[in-house]
PDB file of C-alpha atoms and ligand atoms in Angstrom:
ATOM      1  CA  UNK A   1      88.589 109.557  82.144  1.00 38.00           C
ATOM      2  CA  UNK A   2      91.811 111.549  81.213  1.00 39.00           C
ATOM      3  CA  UNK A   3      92.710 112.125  84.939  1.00 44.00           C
ATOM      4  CA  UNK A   4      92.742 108.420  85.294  1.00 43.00           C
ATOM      5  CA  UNK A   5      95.645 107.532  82.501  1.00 46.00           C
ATOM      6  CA  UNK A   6      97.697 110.111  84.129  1.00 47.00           C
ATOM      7  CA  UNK A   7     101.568 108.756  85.349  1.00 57.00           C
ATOM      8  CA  UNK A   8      99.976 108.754  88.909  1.00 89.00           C
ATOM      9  CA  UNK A   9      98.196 105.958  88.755  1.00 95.00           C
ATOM     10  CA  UNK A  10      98.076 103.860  91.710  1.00 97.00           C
ATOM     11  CA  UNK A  11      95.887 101.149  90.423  1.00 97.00           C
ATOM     12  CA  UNK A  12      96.254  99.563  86.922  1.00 97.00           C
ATOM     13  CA  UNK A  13      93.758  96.996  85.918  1.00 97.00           C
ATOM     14  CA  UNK A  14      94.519  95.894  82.412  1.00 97.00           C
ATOM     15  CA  UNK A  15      92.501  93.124  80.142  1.00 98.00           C
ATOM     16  CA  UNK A  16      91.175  90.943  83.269  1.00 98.00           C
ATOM     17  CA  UNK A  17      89.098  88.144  82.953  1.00 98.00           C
ATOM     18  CA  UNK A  18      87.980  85.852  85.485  1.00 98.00           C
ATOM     19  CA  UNK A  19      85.295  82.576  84.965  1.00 97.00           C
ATOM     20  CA  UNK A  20      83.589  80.827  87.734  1.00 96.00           C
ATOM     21  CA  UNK A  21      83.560  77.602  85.885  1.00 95.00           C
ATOM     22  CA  UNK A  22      81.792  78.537  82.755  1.00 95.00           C
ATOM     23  CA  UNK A  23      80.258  82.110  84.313  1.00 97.00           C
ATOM     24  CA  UNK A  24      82.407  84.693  82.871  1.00 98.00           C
ATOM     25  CA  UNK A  25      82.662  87.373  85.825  1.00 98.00           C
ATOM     26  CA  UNK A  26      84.871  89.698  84.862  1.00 98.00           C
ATOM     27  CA  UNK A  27      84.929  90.880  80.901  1.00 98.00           C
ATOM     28  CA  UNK A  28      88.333  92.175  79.714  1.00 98.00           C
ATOM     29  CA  UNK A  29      88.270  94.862  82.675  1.00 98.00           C
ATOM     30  CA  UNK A  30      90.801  97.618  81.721  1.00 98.00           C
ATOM     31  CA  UNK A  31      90.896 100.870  84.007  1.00 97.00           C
ATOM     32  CA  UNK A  32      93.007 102.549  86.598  1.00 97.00           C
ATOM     33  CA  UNK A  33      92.851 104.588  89.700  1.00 98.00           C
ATOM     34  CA  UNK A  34      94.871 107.618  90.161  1.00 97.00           C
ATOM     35  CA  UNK A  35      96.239 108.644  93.218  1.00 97.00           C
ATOM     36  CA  UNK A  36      93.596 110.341  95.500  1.00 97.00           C
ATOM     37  CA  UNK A  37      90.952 109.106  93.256  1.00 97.00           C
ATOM     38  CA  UNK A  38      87.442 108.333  94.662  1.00 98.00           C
ATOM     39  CA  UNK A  39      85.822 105.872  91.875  1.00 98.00           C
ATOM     40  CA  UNK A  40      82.433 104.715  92.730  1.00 98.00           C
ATOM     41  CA  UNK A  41      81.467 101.073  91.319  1.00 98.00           C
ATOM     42  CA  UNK A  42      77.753 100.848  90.992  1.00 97.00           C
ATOM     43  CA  UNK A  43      75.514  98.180  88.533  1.00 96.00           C
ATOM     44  CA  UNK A  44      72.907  95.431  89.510  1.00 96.00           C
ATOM     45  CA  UNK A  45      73.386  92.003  91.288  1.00 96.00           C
ATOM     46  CA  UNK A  46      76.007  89.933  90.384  1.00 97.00           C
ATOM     47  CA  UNK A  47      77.626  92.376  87.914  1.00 98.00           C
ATOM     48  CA  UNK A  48      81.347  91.386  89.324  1.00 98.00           C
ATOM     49  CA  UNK A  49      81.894  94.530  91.602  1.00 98.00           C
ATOM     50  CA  UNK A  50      82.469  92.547  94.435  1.00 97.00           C
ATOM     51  CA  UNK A  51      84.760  89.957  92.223  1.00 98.00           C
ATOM     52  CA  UNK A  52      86.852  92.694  90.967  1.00 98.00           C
ATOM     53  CA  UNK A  53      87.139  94.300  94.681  1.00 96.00           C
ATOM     54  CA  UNK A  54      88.526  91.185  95.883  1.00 95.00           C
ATOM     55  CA  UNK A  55      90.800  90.817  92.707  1.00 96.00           C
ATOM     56  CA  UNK A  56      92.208  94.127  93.208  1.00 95.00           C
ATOM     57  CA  UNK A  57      93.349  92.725  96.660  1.00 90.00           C
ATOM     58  CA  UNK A  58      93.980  88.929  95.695  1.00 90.00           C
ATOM     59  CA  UNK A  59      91.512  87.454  97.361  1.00 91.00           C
ATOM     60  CA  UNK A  60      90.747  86.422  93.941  1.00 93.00           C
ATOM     61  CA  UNK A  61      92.578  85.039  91.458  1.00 93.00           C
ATOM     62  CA  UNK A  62      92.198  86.193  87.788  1.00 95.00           C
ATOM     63  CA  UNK A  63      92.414  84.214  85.001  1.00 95.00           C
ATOM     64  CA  UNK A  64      94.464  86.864  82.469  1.00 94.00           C
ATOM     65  CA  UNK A  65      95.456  90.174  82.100  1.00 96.00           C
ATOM     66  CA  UNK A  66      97.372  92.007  84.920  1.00 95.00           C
ATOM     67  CA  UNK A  67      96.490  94.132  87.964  1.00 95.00           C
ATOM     68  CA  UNK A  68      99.561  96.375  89.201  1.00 94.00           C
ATOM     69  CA  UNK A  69      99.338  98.754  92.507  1.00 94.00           C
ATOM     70  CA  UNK A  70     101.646 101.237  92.827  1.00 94.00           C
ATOM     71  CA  UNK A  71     103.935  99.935  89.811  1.00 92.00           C
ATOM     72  CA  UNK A  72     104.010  96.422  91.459  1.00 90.00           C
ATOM     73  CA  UNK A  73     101.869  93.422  89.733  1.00 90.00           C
ATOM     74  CA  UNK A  74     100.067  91.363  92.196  1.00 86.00           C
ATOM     75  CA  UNK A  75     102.193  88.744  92.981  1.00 79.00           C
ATOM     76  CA  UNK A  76     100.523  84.994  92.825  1.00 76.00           C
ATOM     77  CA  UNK A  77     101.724  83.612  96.564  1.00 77.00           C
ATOM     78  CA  UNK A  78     104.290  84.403  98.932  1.00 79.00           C
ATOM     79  CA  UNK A  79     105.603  87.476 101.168  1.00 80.00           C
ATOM     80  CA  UNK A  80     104.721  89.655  98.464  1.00 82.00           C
ATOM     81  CA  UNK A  81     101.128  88.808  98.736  1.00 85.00           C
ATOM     82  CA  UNK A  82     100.834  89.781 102.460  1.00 82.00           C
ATOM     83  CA  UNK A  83     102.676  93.279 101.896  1.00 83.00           C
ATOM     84  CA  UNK A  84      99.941  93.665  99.246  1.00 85.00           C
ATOM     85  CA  UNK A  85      97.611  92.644 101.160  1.00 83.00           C
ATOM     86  CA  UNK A  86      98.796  95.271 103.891  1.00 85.00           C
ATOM     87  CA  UNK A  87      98.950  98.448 101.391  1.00 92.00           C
ATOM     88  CA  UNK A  88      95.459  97.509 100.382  1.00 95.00           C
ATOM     89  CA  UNK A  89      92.353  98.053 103.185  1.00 94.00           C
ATOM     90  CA  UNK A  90      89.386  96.152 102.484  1.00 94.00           C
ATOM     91  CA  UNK A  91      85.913  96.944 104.498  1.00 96.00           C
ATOM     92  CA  UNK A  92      83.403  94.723 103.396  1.00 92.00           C
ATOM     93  CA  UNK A  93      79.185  95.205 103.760  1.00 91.00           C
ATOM     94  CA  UNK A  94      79.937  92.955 107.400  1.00 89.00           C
ATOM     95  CA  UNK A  95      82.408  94.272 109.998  1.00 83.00           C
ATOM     96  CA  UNK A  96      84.201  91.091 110.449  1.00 88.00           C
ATOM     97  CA  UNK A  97      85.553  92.755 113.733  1.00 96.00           C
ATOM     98  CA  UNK A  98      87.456  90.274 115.927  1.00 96.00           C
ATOM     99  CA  UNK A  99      84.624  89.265 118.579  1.00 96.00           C
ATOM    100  CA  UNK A 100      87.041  88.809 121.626  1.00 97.00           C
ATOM    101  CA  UNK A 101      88.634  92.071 121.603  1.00 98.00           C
ATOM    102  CA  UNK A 102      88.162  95.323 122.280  1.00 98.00           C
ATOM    103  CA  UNK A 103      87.496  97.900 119.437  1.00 98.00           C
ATOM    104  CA  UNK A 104      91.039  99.130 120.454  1.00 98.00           C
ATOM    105  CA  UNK A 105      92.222  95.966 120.255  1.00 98.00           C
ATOM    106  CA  UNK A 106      90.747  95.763 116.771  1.00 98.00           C
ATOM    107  CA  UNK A 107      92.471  98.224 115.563  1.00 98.00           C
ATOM    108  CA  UNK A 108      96.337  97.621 116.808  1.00 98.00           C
ATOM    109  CA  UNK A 109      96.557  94.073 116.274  1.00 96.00           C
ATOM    110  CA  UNK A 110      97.519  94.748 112.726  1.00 93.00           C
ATOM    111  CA  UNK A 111      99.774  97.457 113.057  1.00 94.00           C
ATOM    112  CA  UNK A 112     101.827  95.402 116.159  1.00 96.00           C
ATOM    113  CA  UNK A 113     101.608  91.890 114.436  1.00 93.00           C
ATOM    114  CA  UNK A 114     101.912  93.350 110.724  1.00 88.00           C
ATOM    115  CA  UNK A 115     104.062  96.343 110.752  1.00 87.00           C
ATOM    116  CA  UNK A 116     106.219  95.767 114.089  1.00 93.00           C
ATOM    117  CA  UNK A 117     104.484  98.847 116.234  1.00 95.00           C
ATOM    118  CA  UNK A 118     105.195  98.799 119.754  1.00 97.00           C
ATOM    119  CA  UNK A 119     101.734  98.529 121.782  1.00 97.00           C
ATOM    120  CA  UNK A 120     102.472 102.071 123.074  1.00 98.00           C
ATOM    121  CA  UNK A 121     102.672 103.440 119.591  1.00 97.00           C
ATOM    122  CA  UNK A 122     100.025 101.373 118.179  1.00 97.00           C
ATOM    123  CA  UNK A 123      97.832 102.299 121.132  1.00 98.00           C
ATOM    124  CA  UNK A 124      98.296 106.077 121.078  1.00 97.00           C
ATOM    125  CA  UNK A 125      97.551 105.609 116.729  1.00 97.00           C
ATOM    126  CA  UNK A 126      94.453 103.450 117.318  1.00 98.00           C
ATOM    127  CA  UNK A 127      92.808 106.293 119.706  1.00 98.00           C
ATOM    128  CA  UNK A 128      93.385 109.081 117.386  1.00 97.00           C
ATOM    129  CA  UNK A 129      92.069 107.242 114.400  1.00 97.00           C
ATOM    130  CA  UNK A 130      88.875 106.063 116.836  1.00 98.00           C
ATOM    131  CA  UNK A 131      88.511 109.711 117.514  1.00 97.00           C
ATOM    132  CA  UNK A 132      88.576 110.681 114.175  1.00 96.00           C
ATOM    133  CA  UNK A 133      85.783 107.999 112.815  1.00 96.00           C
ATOM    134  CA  UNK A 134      83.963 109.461 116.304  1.00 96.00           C
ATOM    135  CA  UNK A 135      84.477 106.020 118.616  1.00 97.00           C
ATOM    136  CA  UNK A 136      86.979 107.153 120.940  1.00 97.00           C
ATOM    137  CA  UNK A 137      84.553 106.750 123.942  1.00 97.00           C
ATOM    138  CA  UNK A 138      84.045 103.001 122.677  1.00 98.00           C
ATOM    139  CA  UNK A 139      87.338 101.746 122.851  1.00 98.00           C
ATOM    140  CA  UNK A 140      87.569  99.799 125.269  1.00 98.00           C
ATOM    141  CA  UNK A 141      84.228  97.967 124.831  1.00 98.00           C
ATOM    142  CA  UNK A 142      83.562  94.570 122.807  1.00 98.00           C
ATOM    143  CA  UNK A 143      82.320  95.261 118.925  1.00 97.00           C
ATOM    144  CA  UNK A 144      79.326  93.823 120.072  1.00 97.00           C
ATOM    145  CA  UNK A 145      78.043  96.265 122.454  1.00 97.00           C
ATOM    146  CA  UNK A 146      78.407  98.636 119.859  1.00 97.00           C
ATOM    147  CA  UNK A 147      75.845  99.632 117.122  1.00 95.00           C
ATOM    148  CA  UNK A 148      75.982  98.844 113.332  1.00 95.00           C
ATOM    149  CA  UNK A 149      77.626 102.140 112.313  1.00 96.00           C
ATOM    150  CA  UNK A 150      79.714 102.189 114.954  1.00 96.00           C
ATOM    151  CA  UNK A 151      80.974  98.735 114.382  1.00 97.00           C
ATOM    152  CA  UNK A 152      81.495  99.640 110.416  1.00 96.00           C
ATOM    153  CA  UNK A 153      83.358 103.061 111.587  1.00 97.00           C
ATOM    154  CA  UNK A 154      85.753 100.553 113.872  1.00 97.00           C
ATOM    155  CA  UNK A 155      86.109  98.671 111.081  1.00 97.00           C
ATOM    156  CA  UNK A 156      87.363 101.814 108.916  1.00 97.00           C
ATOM    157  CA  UNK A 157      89.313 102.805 111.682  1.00 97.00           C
ATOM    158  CA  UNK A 158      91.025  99.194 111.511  1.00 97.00           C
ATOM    159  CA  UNK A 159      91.673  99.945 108.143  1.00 96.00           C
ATOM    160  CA  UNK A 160      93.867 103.156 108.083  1.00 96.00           C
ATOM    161  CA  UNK A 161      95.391 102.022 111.303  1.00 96.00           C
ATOM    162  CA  UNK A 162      97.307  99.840 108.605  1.00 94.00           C
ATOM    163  CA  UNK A 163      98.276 103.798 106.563  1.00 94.00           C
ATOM    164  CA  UNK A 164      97.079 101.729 103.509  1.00 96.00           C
ATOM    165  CA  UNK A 165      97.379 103.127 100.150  1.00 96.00           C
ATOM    166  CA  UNK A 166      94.425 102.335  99.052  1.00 97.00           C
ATOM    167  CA  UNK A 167      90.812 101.317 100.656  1.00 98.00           C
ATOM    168  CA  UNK A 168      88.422  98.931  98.780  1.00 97.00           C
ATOM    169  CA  UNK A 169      84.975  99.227 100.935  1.00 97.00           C
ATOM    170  CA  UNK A 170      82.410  96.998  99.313  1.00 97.00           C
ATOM    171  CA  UNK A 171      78.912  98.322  99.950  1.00 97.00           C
ATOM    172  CA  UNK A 172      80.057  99.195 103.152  1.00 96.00           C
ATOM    173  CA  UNK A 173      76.584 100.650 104.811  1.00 96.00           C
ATOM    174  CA  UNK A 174      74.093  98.175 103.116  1.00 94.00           C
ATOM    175  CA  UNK A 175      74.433  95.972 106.393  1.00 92.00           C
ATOM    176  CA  UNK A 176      73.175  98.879 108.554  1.00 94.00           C
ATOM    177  CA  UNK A 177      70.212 100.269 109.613  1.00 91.00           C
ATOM    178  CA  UNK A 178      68.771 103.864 107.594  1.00 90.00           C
ATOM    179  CA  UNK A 179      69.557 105.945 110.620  1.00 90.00           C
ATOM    180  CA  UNK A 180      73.486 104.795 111.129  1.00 93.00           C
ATOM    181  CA  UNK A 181      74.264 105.169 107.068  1.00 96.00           C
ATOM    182  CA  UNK A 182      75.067 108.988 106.903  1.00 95.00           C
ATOM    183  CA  UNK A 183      77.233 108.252 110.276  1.00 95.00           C
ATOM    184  CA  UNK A 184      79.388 105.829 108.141  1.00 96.00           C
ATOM    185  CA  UNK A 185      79.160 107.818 104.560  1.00 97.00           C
ATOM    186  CA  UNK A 186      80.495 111.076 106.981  1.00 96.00           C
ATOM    187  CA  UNK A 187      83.566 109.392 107.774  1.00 96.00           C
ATOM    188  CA  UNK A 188      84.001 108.117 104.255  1.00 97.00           C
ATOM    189  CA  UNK A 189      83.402 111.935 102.890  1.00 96.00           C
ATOM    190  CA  UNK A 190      86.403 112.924 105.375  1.00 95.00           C
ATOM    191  CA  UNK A 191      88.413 110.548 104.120  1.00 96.00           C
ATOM    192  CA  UNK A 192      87.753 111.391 100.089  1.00 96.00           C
ATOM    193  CA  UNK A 193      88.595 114.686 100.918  1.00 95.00           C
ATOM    194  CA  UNK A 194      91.562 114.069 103.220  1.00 95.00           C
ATOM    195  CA  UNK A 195      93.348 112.518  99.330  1.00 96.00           C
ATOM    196  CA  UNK A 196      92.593 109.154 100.462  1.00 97.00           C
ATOM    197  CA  UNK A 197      92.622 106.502  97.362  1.00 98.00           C
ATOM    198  CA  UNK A 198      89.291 105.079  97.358  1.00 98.00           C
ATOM    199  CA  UNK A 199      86.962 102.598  95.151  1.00 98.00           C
ATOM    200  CA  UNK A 200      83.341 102.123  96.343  1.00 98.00           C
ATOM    201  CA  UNK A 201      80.852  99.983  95.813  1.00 98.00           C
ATOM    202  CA  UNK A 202      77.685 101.170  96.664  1.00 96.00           C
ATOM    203  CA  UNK A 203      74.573 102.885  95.411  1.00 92.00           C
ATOM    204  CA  UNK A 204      74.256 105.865  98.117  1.00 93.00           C
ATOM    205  CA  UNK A 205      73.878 108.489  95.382  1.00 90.00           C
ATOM    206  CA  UNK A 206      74.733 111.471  97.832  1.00 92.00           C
ATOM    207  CA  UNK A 207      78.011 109.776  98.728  1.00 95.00           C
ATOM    208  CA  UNK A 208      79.052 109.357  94.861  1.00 95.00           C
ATOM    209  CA  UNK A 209      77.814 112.695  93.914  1.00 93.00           C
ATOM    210  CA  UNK A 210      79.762 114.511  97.168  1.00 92.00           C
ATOM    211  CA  UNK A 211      82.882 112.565  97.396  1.00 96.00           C
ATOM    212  CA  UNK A 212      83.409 110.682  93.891  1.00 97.00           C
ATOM    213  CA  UNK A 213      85.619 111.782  91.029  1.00 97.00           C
ATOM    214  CA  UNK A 214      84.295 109.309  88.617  1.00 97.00           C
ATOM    215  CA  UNK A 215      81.672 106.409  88.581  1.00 97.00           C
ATOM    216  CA  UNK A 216      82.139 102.698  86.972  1.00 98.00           C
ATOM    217  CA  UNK A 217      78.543 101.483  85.973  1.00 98.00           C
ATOM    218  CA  UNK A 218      79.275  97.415  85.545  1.00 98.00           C
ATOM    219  CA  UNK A 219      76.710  95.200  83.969  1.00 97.00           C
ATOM    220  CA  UNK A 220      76.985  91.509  83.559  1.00 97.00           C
ATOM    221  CA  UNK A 221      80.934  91.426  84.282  1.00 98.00           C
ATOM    222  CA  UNK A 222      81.321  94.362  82.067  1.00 98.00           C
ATOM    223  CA  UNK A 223      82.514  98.193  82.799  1.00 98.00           C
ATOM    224  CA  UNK A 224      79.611  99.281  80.456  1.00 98.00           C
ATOM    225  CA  UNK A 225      80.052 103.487  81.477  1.00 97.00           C
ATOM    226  CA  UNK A 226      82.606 105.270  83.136  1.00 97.00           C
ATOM    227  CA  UNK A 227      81.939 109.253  83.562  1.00 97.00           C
ATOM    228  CA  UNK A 228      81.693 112.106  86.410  1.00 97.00           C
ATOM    229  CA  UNK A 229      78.870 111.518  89.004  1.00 96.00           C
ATOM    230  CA  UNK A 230      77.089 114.054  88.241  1.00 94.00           C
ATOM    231  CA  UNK A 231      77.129 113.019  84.099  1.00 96.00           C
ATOM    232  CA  UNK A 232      76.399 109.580  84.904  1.00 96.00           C
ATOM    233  CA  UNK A 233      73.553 110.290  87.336  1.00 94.00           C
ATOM    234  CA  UNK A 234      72.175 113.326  84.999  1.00 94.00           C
ATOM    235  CA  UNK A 235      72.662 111.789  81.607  1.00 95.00           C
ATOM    236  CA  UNK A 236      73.662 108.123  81.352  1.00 95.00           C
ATOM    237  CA  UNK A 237      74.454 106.598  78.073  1.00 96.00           C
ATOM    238  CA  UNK A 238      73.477 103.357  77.933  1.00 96.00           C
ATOM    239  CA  UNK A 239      70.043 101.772  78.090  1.00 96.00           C
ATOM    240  CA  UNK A 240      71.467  99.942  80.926  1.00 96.00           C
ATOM    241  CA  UNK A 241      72.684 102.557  83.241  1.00 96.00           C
ATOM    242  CA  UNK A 242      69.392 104.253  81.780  1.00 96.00           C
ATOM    243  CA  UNK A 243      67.514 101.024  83.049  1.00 95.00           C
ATOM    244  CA  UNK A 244      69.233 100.473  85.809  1.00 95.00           C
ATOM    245  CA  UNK A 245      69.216 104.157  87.442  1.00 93.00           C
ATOM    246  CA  UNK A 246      65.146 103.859  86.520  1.00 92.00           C
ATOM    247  CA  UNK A 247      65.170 101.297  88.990  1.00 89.00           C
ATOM    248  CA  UNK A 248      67.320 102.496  92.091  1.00 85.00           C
ATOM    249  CA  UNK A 249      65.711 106.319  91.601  1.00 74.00           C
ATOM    250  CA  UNK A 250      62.551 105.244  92.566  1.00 67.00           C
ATOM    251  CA  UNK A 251      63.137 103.133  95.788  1.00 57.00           C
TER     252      UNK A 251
HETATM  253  N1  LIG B 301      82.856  81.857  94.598  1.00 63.53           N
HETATM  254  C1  LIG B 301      82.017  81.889  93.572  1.00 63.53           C
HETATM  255  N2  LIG B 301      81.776  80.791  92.829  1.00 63.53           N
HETATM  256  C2  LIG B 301      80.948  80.809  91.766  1.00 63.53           C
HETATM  257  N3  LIG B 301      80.283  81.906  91.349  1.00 63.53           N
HETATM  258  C3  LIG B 301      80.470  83.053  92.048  1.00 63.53           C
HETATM  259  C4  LIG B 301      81.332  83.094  93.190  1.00 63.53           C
HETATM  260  N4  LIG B 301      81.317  84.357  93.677  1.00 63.53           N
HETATM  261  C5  LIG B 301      80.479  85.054  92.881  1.00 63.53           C
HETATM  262  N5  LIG B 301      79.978  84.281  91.898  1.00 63.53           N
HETATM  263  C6  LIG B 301      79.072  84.710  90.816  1.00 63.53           C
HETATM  264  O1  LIG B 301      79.744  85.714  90.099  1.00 63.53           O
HETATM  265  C7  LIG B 301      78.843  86.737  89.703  1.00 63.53           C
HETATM  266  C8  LIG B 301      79.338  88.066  90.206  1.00 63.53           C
HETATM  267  O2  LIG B 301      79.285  88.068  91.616  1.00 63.53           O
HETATM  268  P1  LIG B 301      79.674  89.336  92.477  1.00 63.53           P
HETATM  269  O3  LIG B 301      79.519  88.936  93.898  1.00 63.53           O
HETATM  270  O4  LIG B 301      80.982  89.862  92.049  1.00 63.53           O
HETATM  271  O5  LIG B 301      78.527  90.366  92.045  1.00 63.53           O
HETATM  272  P2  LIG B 301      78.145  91.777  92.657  1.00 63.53           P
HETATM  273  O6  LIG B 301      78.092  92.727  91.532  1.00 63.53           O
HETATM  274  O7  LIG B 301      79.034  92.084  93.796  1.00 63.53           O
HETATM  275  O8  LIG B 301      76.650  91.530  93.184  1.00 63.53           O
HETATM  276  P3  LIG B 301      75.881  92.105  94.475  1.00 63.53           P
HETATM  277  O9  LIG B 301      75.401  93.479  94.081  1.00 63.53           O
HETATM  278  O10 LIG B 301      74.738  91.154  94.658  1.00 63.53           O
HETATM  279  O11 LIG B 301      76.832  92.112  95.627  1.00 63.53           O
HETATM  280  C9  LIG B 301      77.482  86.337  90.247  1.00 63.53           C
HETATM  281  O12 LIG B 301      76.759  85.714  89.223  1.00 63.53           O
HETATM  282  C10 LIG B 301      77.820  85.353  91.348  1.00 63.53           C
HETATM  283  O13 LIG B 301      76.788  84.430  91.510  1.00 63.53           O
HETATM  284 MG1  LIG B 302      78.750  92.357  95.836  1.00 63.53          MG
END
């Protein structure tokens, strides 16, 4: 964990706690994200990873304790919230692409409406990121002529269009269909190694093992083990992790 509590940390999460009436979702969460980082959240159903995604990004409130980005605390309401809200990318398990435009629409509508890019400029950035994520060709279709992993790559490419600091993607190919997963985990690879800041939620193993500096195993609103992939996969501590690895290894 030492690379985490460096000076470069980008996200701070410190003593959170969050209860859905009397559910108690998120346990005194205290950990941070360096810059660059690729932390993979992984633990059963209803554990709080997707709470604490959508905390990190306020679409959550939290109860107590404090969640900084980038030195700044996550401000309650106001401007601040949306320029949060624009430094963090979110990609959740469905696209949520805008139906009525076109994937290149998709992704310059945030850049022209949110960070004042002319069309032109917005344009010629949407196309190289659609290249990148391997889309280009779609651009001008409707999301839904395209495939699942297509769709989810749009999405990503909606994503940096924005140059976020950081990306939440929560279980971002468990929507899709076996053969368009490694299509979407590719992209995400690229990015992990391109420096991008990055926490996870999923359970692709090969993804966390290539691309991940460190995985969070959460149990019942807990951060119950944090270690390297390849310690956490090889050698987990608890009997939970131990449980709940027993469980996913042998789908
Ligand atoms: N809006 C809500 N109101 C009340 N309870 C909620 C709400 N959202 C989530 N919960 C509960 O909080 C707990 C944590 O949910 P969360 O979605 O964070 O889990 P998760 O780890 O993402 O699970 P999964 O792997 O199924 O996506 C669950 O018990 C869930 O039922
Ligand atoms: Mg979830």
């Amino acid at each position: 964990m030492a690379q985490a509590h460096g000076s470069d940390s980008l996200v701070v999460i410190d003593h959170v706690n969050k209860h859905y009436g009397e559910l108690h979702v998120l346990k005194d969460i205290t950990t941070t994200v360096a810059r660059g980082e690729v932390v993979v959240v992984i633990g059963p159903s209803g554990s709080g990873k997707s709470t604490l995604c959508r905390a990190i990004n306020r679409l959550e409130t939290i109860d107590d304790g404090t969640i900084t980005i980038d030195g700044v605390q996550l401000p309650e309401e106001g401007p601040g919230l949306a320029k949060l809200r624009a430094d963090v990318g979110m990609v959740f398990q469905s696209f949520n692409l805008f139906a009525h435009k076109t994937v290149l629409e998709n992704v310059t509508l945030g850049p022209i409406k949110v960070r004042g890019l002319s069309k032109k400029d917005a344009d010629a950035r949407g196309m190289k990121l659609l290249n990148r994520v391997g889309v280009g060709n779609q651009a001008q279709k409707m999301p839904s002529q395209l495939s699942g992993g297509q769709q989810q790559r749009v999405a990503i490419a909606r994503t940096l269009a924005m140059e976020p600091k950081l990306i939440l993607l929560d279980e971002p190919t468990s929507a899709l269909d076996p053969e368009m997963i490694n299509e979407v985990l590719d992209v995400m690879v690229d990015l992990a190694k391109d420096g991008m800041t990055m926490l996870v939620v999923t359970h692709e193993m090969g993804f966390a093992r290539k691309a991940a500096n460190r995985v969070l195993f959460m149990a019942e609103g807990s951060i119950v083990e944090e270690a390297a992939p390849e310690q956490f996969f090889t050698n987990p501590q608890t009997p939970r992790a131990k449980d709940f690895l027993s469980k996913i290894l042998t789908h």
